JSON list of C-alpha atoms in Angstrom, two decimals:
[
{"chain": "A", "resi": 1, "resn": "PHE", "atom": "CA", "xyz": [-106.18, 56.06, 150.67]},
{"chain": "A", "resi": 2, "resn": "ARG", "atom": "CA", "xyz": [-102.71, 55.03, 151.76]},
{"chain": "A", "resi": 3, "resn": "VAL", "atom": "CA", "xyz": [-100.65, 55.30, 148.55]},
{"chain": "A", "resi": 4, "resn": "LEU", "atom": "CA", "xyz": [-97.53, 53.16, 148.07]},
{"chain": "A", "resi": 5, "resn": "SER", "atom": "CA", "xyz": [-95.37, 53.53, 144.97]},
{"chain": "A", "resi": 6, "resn": "ALA", "atom": "CA", "xyz": [-92.62, 51.08, 144.09]},
{"chain": "A", "resi": 7, "resn": "ASP", "atom": "CA", "xyz": [-89.90, 51.15, 141.45]},
{"chain": "A", "resi": 8, "resn": "VAL", "atom": "CA", "xyz": [-89.36, 47.73, 139.89]},
{"chain": "A", "resi": 9, "resn": "SER", "atom": "CA", "xyz": [-85.80, 46.39, 140.17]},
{"chain": "A", "resi": 10, "resn": "GLY", "atom": "CA", "xyz": [-83.41, 48.21, 137.85]},
{"chain": "A", "resi": 11, "resn": "ARG", "atom": "CA", "xyz": [-85.77, 51.13, 137.35]},
{"chain": "A", "resi": 12, "resn": "GLY", "atom": "CA", "xyz": [-86.08, 54.52, 138.99]},
{"chain": "A", "resi": 13, "resn": "HIS", "atom": "CA", "xyz": [-84.49, 54.44, 142.44]},
{"chain": "A", "resi": 14, "resn": "SER", "atom": "CA", "xyz": [-84.46, 50.64, 142.84]},
{"chain": "A", "resi": 15, "resn": "PRO", "atom": "CA", "xyz": [-81.02, 48.99, 142.57]},
{"chain": "A", "resi": 16, "resn": "PRO", "atom": "CA", "xyz": [-80.21, 46.76, 139.59]},
{"chain": "A", "resi": 17, "resn": "LEU", "atom": "CA", "xyz": [-80.28, 42.98, 139.74]},
{"chain": "A", "resi": 18, "resn": "SER", "atom": "CA", "xyz": [-77.06, 40.96, 139.53]},
{"chain": "A", "resi": 19, "resn": "THR", "atom": "CA", "xyz": [-77.63, 39.48, 136.07]},
{"chain": "A", "resi": 20, "resn": "GLU", "atom": "CA", "xyz": [-79.85, 40.26, 133.13]},
{"chain": "A", "resi": 21, "resn": "GLN", "atom": "CA", "xyz": [-81.41, 36.79, 133.36]},
{"chain": "A", "resi": 22, "resn": "GLU", "atom": "CA", "xyz": [-82.99, 37.81, 136.68]},
{"chain": "A", "resi": 23, "resn": "TYR", "atom": "CA", "xyz": [-85.07, 40.44, 134.92]},
{"chain": "A", "resi": 24, "resn": "GLY", "atom": "CA", "xyz": [-88.41, 39.00, 133.87]},
{"chain": "A", "resi": 25, "resn": "TYR", "atom": "CA", "xyz": [-92.04, 38.69, 134.87]},
{"chain": "A", "resi": 26, "resn": "PRO", "atom": "CA", "xyz": [-91.66, 35.56, 137.03]},
{"chain": "A", "resi": 27, "resn": "SER", "atom": "CA", "xyz": [-89.16, 37.45, 139.21]},
{"chain": "A", "resi": 28, "resn": "TYR", "atom": "CA", "xyz": [-91.28, 40.62, 139.29]},
{"chain": "A", "resi": 29, "resn": "VAL", "atom": "CA", "xyz": [-94.44, 38.75, 140.29]},
{"chain": "A", "resi": 30, "resn": "ARG", "atom": "CA", "xyz": [-92.63, 36.81, 143.03]},
{"chain": "A", "resi": 31, "resn": "MET", "atom": "CA", "xyz": [-90.97, 39.94, 144.40]},
{"chain": "A", "resi": 32, "resn": "PHE", "atom": "CA", "xyz": [-94.18, 41.98, 144.45]},
{"chain": "A", "resi": 33, "resn": "LYS", "atom": "CA", "xyz": [-96.18, 39.22, 146.10]},
{"chain": "A", "resi": 34, "resn": "GLU", "atom": "CA", "xyz": [-93.53, 39.07, 148.83]},
{"chain": "A", "resi": 35, "resn": "TRP", "atom": "CA", "xyz": [-93.40, 42.87, 149.03]},
{"chain": "A", "resi": 36, "resn": "MET", "atom": "CA", "xyz": [-97.17, 43.15, 149.37]},
{"chain": "A", "resi": 37, "resn": "SER", "atom": "CA", "xyz": [-97.25, 40.51, 152.09]},
{"chain": "A", "resi": 38, "resn": "VAL", "atom": "CA", "xyz": [-94.57, 42.23, 154.16]},
{"chain": "A", "resi": 39, "resn": "VAL", "atom": "CA", "xyz": [-95.72, 45.80, 153.60]},
{"chain": "A", "resi": 40, "resn": "LEU", "atom": "CA", "xyz": [-99.42, 45.15, 154.19]},
{"chain": "A", "resi": 41, "resn": "SER", "atom": "CA", "xyz": [-98.79, 43.19, 157.38]},
{"chain": "A", "resi": 42, "resn": "GLU", "atom": "CA", "xyz": [-96.36, 45.81, 158.70]},
{"chain": "A", "resi": 43, "resn": "ILE", "atom": "CA", "xyz": [-98.61, 48.79, 157.98]},
{"chain": "A", "resi": 44, "resn": "PHE", "atom": "CA", "xyz": [-102.07, 47.41, 158.61]},
{"chain": "A", "resi": 45, "resn": "LYS", "atom": "CA", "xyz": [-101.35, 44.46, 160.95]},
{"chain": "A", "resi": 46, "resn": "ASP", "atom": "CA", "xyz": [-104.53, 42.33, 161.08]},
{"chain": "A", "resi": 47, "resn": "ASP", "atom": "CA", "xyz": [-106.80, 44.96, 159.53]},
{"chain": "A", "resi": 48, "resn": "VAL", "atom": "CA", "xyz": [-105.74, 44.79, 155.87]},
{"chain": "A", "resi": 49, "resn": "PRO", "atom": "CA", "xyz": [-107.99, 46.90, 153.61]},
{"chain": "A", "resi": 50, "resn": "GLU", "atom": "CA", "xyz": [-108.91, 46.30, 150.00]},
{"chain": "A", "resi": 51, "resn": "VAL", "atom": "CA", "xyz": [-105.88, 46.58, 147.72]},
{"chain": "A", "resi": 52, "resn": "TYR", "atom": "CA", "xyz": [-106.09, 48.84, 144.68]},
{"chain": "A", "resi": 53, "resn": "TRP", "atom": "CA", "xyz": [-103.34, 48.36, 142.09]},
{"chain": "A", "resi": 54, "resn": "VAL", "atom": "CA", "xyz": [-102.72, 51.02, 139.43]},
{"chain": "A", "resi": 55, "resn": "GLY", "atom": "CA", "xyz": [-100.39, 49.68, 136.75]},
{"chain": "A", "resi": 56, "resn": "THR", "atom": "CA", "xyz": [-99.17, 51.28, 133.55]},
{"chain": "A", "resi": 57, "resn": "SER", "atom": "CA", "xyz": [-97.81, 48.98, 130.84]},
{"chain": "A", "resi": 58, "resn": "MET", "atom": "CA", "xyz": [-95.49, 46.52, 132.64]},
{"chain": "A", "resi": 59, "resn": "GLY", "atom": "CA", "xyz": [-97.02, 47.46, 136.00]},
{"chain": "A", "resi": 60, "resn": "GLY", "atom": "CA", "xyz": [-100.42, 46.44, 134.67]},
{"chain": "A", "resi": 61, "resn": "LEU", "atom": "CA", "xyz": [-99.08, 43.12, 133.43]},
{"chain": "A", "resi": 62, "resn": "ILE", "atom": "CA", "xyz": [-97.56, 42.42, 136.84]},
{"chain": "A", "resi": 63, "resn": "GLY", "atom": "CA", "xyz": [-100.88, 43.16, 138.52]},
{"chain": "A", "resi": 64, "resn": "MET", "atom": "CA", "xyz": [-102.74, 40.82, 136.17]},
{"chain": "A", "resi": 65, "resn": "MET", "atom": "CA", "xyz": [-100.17, 38.07, 136.69]},
{"chain": "A", "resi": 66, "resn": "ILE", "atom": "CA", "xyz": [-100.31, 38.37, 140.48]},
{"chain": "A", "resi": 67, "resn": "ASN", "atom": "CA", "xyz": [-104.05, 37.72, 140.58]},
{"chain": "A", "resi": 68, "resn": "ALA", "atom": "CA", "xyz": [-103.88, 35.05, 137.88]},
{"chain": "A", "resi": 69, "resn": "SER", "atom": "CA", "xyz": [-101.19, 33.19, 139.85]},
{"chain": "A", "resi": 70, "resn": "VAL", "atom": "CA", "xyz": [-103.01, 32.98, 143.18]},
{"chain": "A", "resi": 71, "resn": "GLY", "atom": "CA", "xyz": [-106.56, 32.20, 142.08]},
{"chain": "A", "resi": 72, "resn": "VAL", "atom": "CA", "xyz": [-108.06, 34.72, 144.49]},
{"chain": "A", "resi": 73, "resn": "PRO", "atom": "CA", "xyz": [-108.15, 38.52, 144.20]},
{"chain": "A", "resi": 74, "resn": "LEU", "atom": "CA", "xyz": [-105.06, 39.43, 146.20]},
{"chain": "A", "resi": 75, "resn": "ILE", "atom": "CA", "xyz": [-105.58, 42.72, 144.34]},
{"chain": "A", "resi": 76, "resn": "ASN", "atom": "CA", "xyz": [-109.23, 43.64, 144.80]},
{"chain": "A", "resi": 77, "resn": "ARG", "atom": "CA", "xyz": [-109.39, 46.48, 142.30]},
{"chain": "A", "resi": 78, "resn": "LEU", "atom": "CA", "xyz": [-107.05, 46.63, 139.34]},
{"chain": "A", "resi": 79, "resn": "VAL", "atom": "CA", "xyz": [-106.56, 49.72, 137.18]},
{"chain": "A", "resi": 80, "resn": "LEU", "atom": "CA", "xyz": [-104.87, 48.91, 133.87]},
{"chain": "A", "resi": 81, "resn": "ASN", "atom": "CA", "xyz": [-103.41, 51.89, 132.06]},
{"chain": "A", "resi": 82, "resn": "ASP", "atom": "CA", "xyz": [-102.45, 51.37, 128.41]},
{"chain": "A", "resi": 83, "resn": "ILE", "atom": "CA", "xyz": [-102.01, 47.60, 128.67]},
{"chain": "A", "resi": 84, "resn": "GLY", "atom": "CA", "xyz": [-104.01, 44.45, 128.10]},
{"chain": "A", "resi": 85, "resn": "PRO", "atom": "CA", "xyz": [-103.37, 40.74, 127.54]},
{"chain": "A", "resi": 86, "resn": "PHE", "atom": "CA", "xyz": [-102.50, 41.26, 123.88]},
{"chain": "A", "resi": 87, "resn": "VAL", "atom": "CA", "xyz": [-99.81, 43.43, 122.26]},
{"chain": "A", "resi": 88, "resn": "SER", "atom": "CA", "xyz": [-99.21, 43.26, 118.51]},
{"chain": "A", "resi": 89, "resn": "THR", "atom": "CA", "xyz": [-95.92, 42.56, 116.78]},
{"chain": "A", "resi": 90, "resn": "VAL", "atom": "CA", "xyz": [-95.99, 46.08, 115.35]},
{"chain": "A", "resi": 91, "resn": "ALA", "atom": "CA", "xyz": [-96.07, 47.66, 118.80]},
{"chain": "A", "resi": 92, "resn": "ILE", "atom": "CA", "xyz": [-93.42, 45.30, 120.17]},
{"chain": "A", "resi": 93, "resn": "ASP", "atom": "CA", "xyz": [-91.11, 46.03, 117.24]},
{"chain": "A", "resi": 94, "resn": "ARG", "atom": "CA", "xyz": [-91.48, 49.76, 117.92]},
{"chain": "A", "resi": 95, "resn": "LEU", "atom": "CA", "xyz": [-90.42, 49.20, 121.55]},
{"chain": "A", "resi": 96, "resn": "LYS", "atom": "CA", "xyz": [-87.42, 47.16, 120.39]},
{"chain": "A", "resi": 97, "resn": "THR", "atom": "CA", "xyz": [-86.11, 50.09, 118.35]},
{"chain": "A", "resi": 98, "resn": "TYR", "atom": "CA", "xyz": [-85.09, 51.93, 121.50]},
{"chain": "A", "resi": 99, "resn": "CYS", "atom": "CA", "xyz": [-85.15, 49.46, 124.41]},
{"chain": "A", "resi": 100, "resn": "GLY", "atom": "CA", "xyz": [-81.71, 48.37, 125.55]},
{"chain": "A", "resi": 101, "resn": "HIS", "atom": "CA", "xyz": [-79.87, 51.11, 123.69]},
{"chain": "A", "resi": 102, "resn": "PRO", "atom": "CA", "xyz": [-80.41, 54.25, 125.80]},
{"chain": "A", "resi": 103, "resn": "PRO", "atom": "CA", "xyz": [-78.40, 57.25, 124.60]},
{"chain": "A", "resi": 104, "resn": "THR", "atom": "CA", "xyz": [-76.70, 59.84, 126.77]},
{"chain": "A", "resi": 105, "resn": "PHE", "atom": "CA", "xyz": [-77.63, 63.51, 126.66]},
{"chain": "A", "resi": 106, "resn": "ASN", "atom": "CA", "xyz": [-75.94, 66.85, 127.18]},
{"chain": "A", "resi": 107, "resn": "ASN", "atom": "CA", "xyz": [-78.98, 68.65, 128.57]},
{"chain": "A", "resi": 108, "resn": "ASP", "atom": "CA", "xyz": [-82.72, 68.47, 129.30]},
{"chain": "A", "resi": 109, "resn": "ALA", "atom": "CA", "xyz": [-83.61, 69.79, 125.86]},
{"chain": "A", "resi": 110, "resn": "GLU", "atom": "CA", "xyz": [-82.01, 66.77, 124.20]},
{"chain": "A", "resi": 111, "resn": "VAL", "atom": "CA", "xyz": [-83.85, 64.46, 126.58]},
{"chain": "A", "resi": 112, "resn": "LYS", "atom": "CA", "xyz": [-87.17, 66.08, 125.70]},
{"chain": "A", "resi": 113, "resn": "VAL", "atom": "CA", "xyz": [-86.58, 65.60, 121.96]},
{"chain": "A", "resi": 114, "resn": "TYR", "atom": "CA", "xyz": [-85.75, 61.94, 122.56]},
{"chain": "A", "resi": 115, "resn": "LEU", "atom": "CA", "xyz": [-88.78, 61.29, 124.76]},
{"chain": "A", "resi": 116, "resn": "LYS", "atom": "CA", "xyz": [-91.12, 63.00, 122.32]},
{"chain": "A", "resi": 117, "resn": "ASP", "atom": "CA", "xyz": [-89.83, 60.66, 119.62]},
{"chain": "A", "resi": 118, "resn": "ILE", "atom": "CA", "xyz": [-90.09, 57.34, 121.48]},
{"chain": "A", "resi": 119, "resn": "TYR", "atom": "CA", "xyz": [-93.32, 58.27, 123.25]},
{"chain": "A", "resi": 120, "resn": "ALA", "atom": "CA", "xyz": [-95.03, 59.75, 120.20]},
{"chain": "A", "resi": 121, "resn": "PRO", "atom": "CA", "xyz": [-98.23, 57.69, 120.85]},
{"chain": "A", "resi": 122, "resn": "PHE", "atom": "CA", "xyz": [-98.57, 59.54, 124.18]},
{"chain": "A", "resi": 123, "resn": "GLU", "atom": "CA", "xyz": [-99.42, 62.77, 122.40]},
{"chain": "A", "resi": 124, "resn": "PRO", "atom": "CA", "xyz": [-100.81, 65.27, 122.98]},
{"chain": "A", "resi": 125, "resn": "LEU", "atom": "CA", "xyz": [-99.01, 66.29, 126.17]},
{"chain": "A", "resi": 126, "resn": "THR", "atom": "CA", "xyz": [-98.44, 69.81, 127.43]},
{"chain": "A", "resi": 127, "resn": "ASP", "atom": "CA", "xyz": [-94.96, 71.28, 127.67]},
{"chain": "A", "resi": 128, "resn": "GLU", "atom": "CA", "xyz": [-95.24, 71.07, 131.46]},
{"chain": "A", "resi": 129, "resn": "GLN", "atom": "CA", "xyz": [-96.03, 67.36, 131.23]},
{"chain": "A", "resi": 130, "resn": "TRP", "atom": "CA", "xyz": [-93.05, 66.72, 128.94]},
{"chain": "A", "resi": 131, "resn": "ASN", "atom": "CA", "xyz": [-90.81, 68.60, 131.38]},
{"chain": "A", "resi": 132, "resn": "PHE", "atom": "CA", "xyz": [-92.05, 66.33, 134.17]},
{"chain": "A", "resi": 133, "resn": "MET", "atom": "CA", "xyz": [-91.27, 63.28, 132.01]},
{"chain": "A", "resi": 134, "resn": "VAL", "atom": "CA", "xyz": [-87.73, 64.59, 131.57]},
{"chain": "A", "resi": 135, "resn": "ARG", "atom": "CA", "xyz": [-87.22, 65.09, 135.31]},
{"chain": "A", "resi": 136, "resn": "VAL", "atom": "CA", "xyz": [-88.28, 61.57, 136.26]},
{"chain": "A", "resi": 137, "resn": "SER", "atom": "CA", "xyz": [-86.69, 59.75, 133.30]},
{"chain": "A", "resi": 138, "resn": "VAL", "atom": "CA", "xyz": [-83.01, 60.65, 133.58]},
{"chain": "A", "resi": 139, "resn": "GLN", "atom": "CA", "xyz": [-80.19, 60.88, 136.09]},
{"chain": "A", "resi": 140, "resn": "LYS", "atom": "CA", "xyz": [-76.71, 62.38, 136.19]},
{"chain": "A", "resi": 141, "resn": "ASP", "atom": "CA", "xyz": [-73.84, 60.35, 134.74]},
{"chain": "A", "resi": 142, "resn": "GLY", "atom": "CA", "xyz": [-70.72, 62.48, 135.13]},
{"chain": "A", "resi": 143, "resn": "ASP", "atom": "CA", "xyz": [-71.26, 65.55, 132.99]},
{"chain": "A", "resi": 144, "resn": "LYS", "atom": "CA", "xyz": [-73.96, 63.77, 130.96]},
{"chain": "A", "resi": 145, "resn": "LEU", "atom": "CA", "xyz": [-77.53, 62.61, 131.54]},
{"chain": "A", "resi": 146, "resn": "LYS", "atom": "CA", "xyz": [-78.68, 59.02, 131.08]},
{"chain": "A", "resi": 147, "resn": "MET", "atom": "CA", "xyz": [-81.97, 57.16, 131.26]},
{"chain": "A", "resi": 148, "resn": "ARG", "atom": "CA", "xyz": [-82.91, 56.05, 134.77]},
{"chain": "A", "resi": 149, "resn": "TYR", "atom": "CA", "xyz": [-82.97, 52.29, 134.17]},
{"chain": "A", "resi": 150, "resn": "ASP", "atom": "CA", "xyz": [-80.61, 49.35, 133.81]},
{"chain": "A", "resi": 151, "resn": "PRO", "atom": "CA", "xyz": [-80.32, 48.62, 130.05]},
{"chain": "A", "resi": 152, "resn": "ARG", "atom": "CA", "xyz": [-79.96, 44.91, 130.82]},
{"chain": "A", "resi": 153, "resn": "LEU", "atom": "CA", "xyz": [-83.59, 44.68, 131.90]},
{"chain": "A", "resi": 154, "resn": "THR", "atom": "CA", "xyz": [-84.68, 44.81, 128.27]},
{"chain": "A", "resi": 155, "resn": "TYR", "atom": "CA", "xyz": [-82.81, 41.69, 127.20]},
{"chain": "A", "resi": 156, "resn": "GLN", "atom": "CA", "xyz": [-85.95, 39.54, 126.93]},
{"chain": "A", "resi": 157, "resn": "LEU", "atom": "CA", "xyz": [-87.63, 42.07, 124.66]},
{"chain": "A", "resi": 158, "resn": "ARG", "atom": "CA", "xyz": [-84.43, 42.76, 122.75]},
{"chain": "A", "resi": 159, "resn": "ASP", "atom": "CA", "xyz": [-83.73, 39.10, 121.99]},
{"chain": "A", "resi": 160, "resn": "ALA", "atom": "CA", "xyz": [-87.32, 37.94, 121.58]},
{"chain": "A", "resi": 161, "resn": "GLU", "atom": "CA", "xyz": [-88.72, 36.69, 118.29]},
{"chain": "A", "resi": 162, "resn": "SER", "atom": "CA", "xyz": [-90.96, 39.24, 116.61]},
{"chain": "A", "resi": 163, "resn": "LYS", "atom": "CA", "xyz": [-94.46, 37.97, 117.33]},
{"chain": "A", "resi": 164, "resn": "ASP", "atom": "CA", "xyz": [-97.64, 39.01, 119.09]},
{"chain": "A", "resi": 165, "resn": "MET", "atom": "CA", "xyz": [-97.78, 38.83, 122.89]},
{"chain": "A", "resi": 166, "resn": "ASP", "atom": "CA", "xyz": [-100.97, 36.88, 123.61]},
{"chain": "A", "resi": 167, "resn": "LEU", "atom": "CA", "xyz": [-101.76, 36.31, 127.30]},
{"chain": "A", "resi": 168, "resn": "TYR", "atom": "CA", "xyz": [-105.50, 35.68, 127.07]},
{"chain": "A", "resi": 169, "resn": "GLU", "atom": "CA", "xyz": [-105.32, 32.01, 128.04]},
{"chain": "A", "resi": 170, "resn": "SER", "atom": "CA", "xyz": [-102.25, 32.04, 130.27]},
{"chain": "A", "resi": 171, "resn": "VAL", "atom": "CA", "xyz": [-103.11, 35.15, 132.30]},
{"chain": "A", "resi": 172, "resn": "TRP", "atom": "CA", "xyz": [-106.30, 37.07, 131.49]},
{"chain": "A", "resi": 173, "resn": "ASN", "atom": "CA", "xyz": [-108.70, 34.13, 131.64]},
{"chain": "A", "resi": 174, "resn": "LYS", "atom": "CA", "xyz": [-107.17, 32.97, 134.94]},
{"chain": "A", "resi": 175, "resn": "ILE", "atom": "CA", "xyz": [-107.82, 36.22, 136.81]},
{"chain": "A", "resi": 176, "resn": "PRO", "atom": "CA", "xyz": [-110.58, 35.64, 139.41]},
{"chain": "A", "resi": 177, "resn": "SER", "atom": "CA", "xyz": [-113.95, 36.86, 138.19]},
{"chain": "A", "resi": 178, "resn": "ASP", "atom": "CA", "xyz": [-114.51, 38.96, 141.32]},
{"chain": "A", "resi": 179, "resn": "THR", "atom": "CA", "xyz": [-111.48, 41.14, 140.54]},
{"chain": "A", "resi": 180, "resn": "LYS", "atom": "CA", "xyz": [-112.81, 44.61, 139.72]},
{"chain": "A", "resi": 181, "resn": "ILE", "atom": "CA", "xyz": [-110.96, 45.99, 136.70]},
{"chain": "A", "resi": 182, "resn": "LEU", "atom": "CA", "xyz": [-110.91, 49.50, 135.24]},
{"chain": "A", "resi": 183, "resn": "LEU", "atom": "CA", "xyz": [-109.23, 49.90, 131.85]},
{"chain": "A", "resi": 184, "resn": "ILE", "atom": "CA", "xyz": [-107.75, 53.20, 130.65]},
{"chain": "A", "resi": 185, "resn": "ARG", "atom": "CA", "xyz": [-106.88, 53.55, 126.97]},
{"chain": "A", "resi": 186, "resn": "GLY", "atom": "CA", "xyz": [-105.47, 56.44, 125.00]},
{"chain": "A", "resi": 187, "resn": "GLU", "atom": "CA", "xyz": [-107.05, 57.00, 121.60]},
{"chain": "A", "resi": 188, "resn": "THR", "atom": "CA", "xyz": [-103.76, 56.67, 119.69]},
{"chain": "A", "resi": 189, "resn": "SER", "atom": "CA", "xyz": [-102.21, 53.84, 121.72]},
{"chain": "A", "resi": 190, "resn": "ASP", "atom": "CA", "xyz": [-100.62, 51.05, 119.69]},
{"chain": "A", "resi": 191, "resn": "ILE", "atom": "CA", "xyz": [-99.98, 49.00, 122.84]},
{"chain": "A", "resi": 192, "resn": "LEU", "atom": "CA", "xyz": [-103.64, 48.74, 123.83]},
{"chain": "A", "resi": 193, "resn": "THR", "atom": "CA", "xyz": [-105.80, 48.79, 120.72]},
{"chain": "A", "resi": 194, "resn": "GLU", "atom": "CA", "xyz": [-109.55, 49.30, 120.57]},
{"chain": "A", "resi": 195, "resn": "ASP", "atom": "CA", "xyz": [-110.00, 45.69, 119.44]},
{"chain": "A", "resi": 196, "resn": "THR", "atom": "CA", "xyz": [-108.12, 44.40, 122.50]},
{"chain": "A", "resi": 197, "resn": "ALA", "atom": "CA", "xyz": [-110.12, 46.64, 124.84]},
{"chain": "A", "resi": 198, "resn": "ASN", "atom": "CA", "xyz": [-113.39, 45.36, 123.35]},
{"chain": "A", "resi": 199, "resn": "LYS", "atom": "CA", "xyz": [-112.31, 41.72, 123.64]},
{"chain": "A", "resi": 200, "resn": "MET", "atom": "CA", "xyz": [-111.35, 42.25, 127.30]},
{"chain": "A", "resi": 201, "resn": "LYS", "atom": "CA", "xyz": [-114.95, 43.22, 128.02]},
{"chain": "A", "resi": 202, "resn": "GLU", "atom": "CA", "xyz": [-116.20, 39.84, 126.82]},
{"chain": "A", "resi": 203, "resn": "THR", "atom": "CA", "xyz": [-113.49, 37.49, 128.14]},
{"chain": "A", "resi": 204, "resn": "GLY", "atom": "CA", "xyz": [-111.77, 36.60, 131.40]},
{"chain": "A", "resi": 205, "resn": "PRO", "atom": "CA", "xyz": [-112.93, 38.66, 134.39]},
{"chain": "A", "resi": 206, "resn": "GLY", "atom": "CA", "xyz": [-114.36, 41.35, 132.10]},
{"chain": "A", "resi": 207, "resn": "LEU", "atom": "CA", "xyz": [-114.22, 45.07, 132.80]},
{"chain": "A", "resi": 208, "resn": "ASP", "atom": "CA", "xyz": [-116.12, 47.35, 135.18]}
]
């Protein structure tokens, strides 16, 4: 496999966008469709292989929306990690408690305590895995540490009405049926519940 990993705008090592209004799924889908077109043609020329997309949470939603928007499997095989077309109000409200208000930290130990709190549903993780999460989640800010993302990118979630996110009709059922989809769910996940996983098997493109 040729593996390509991209940070969405305002996250990781990607630069922030000019305004908070630019952050949103329509922009992400457009940018990634353009990115895929350029990158695939540059690397593979006329011999483009099957595209496998591995997306966690927002990355999974972007992958679903890309295929739903074009009507053909631009992504041939889609791996969805801890995300589906439905997220409950309870889970969204938990995300809203920390999104858009990232604290600063004095050291890695404080970061680890914070991450263990907001990512409690990820348990159980080993100490080594938590240390990795710390390394990739923060960056230097003077003599402090801060989260490695632009806080403005959470404005849609922050200001949204508390209600379920239901994308069965608008996205899931529009994904081409020949898209091969593998779903990964953690037992304690509140983002991707067992009920949602079971419904995904029977609707839209189904699961492999």
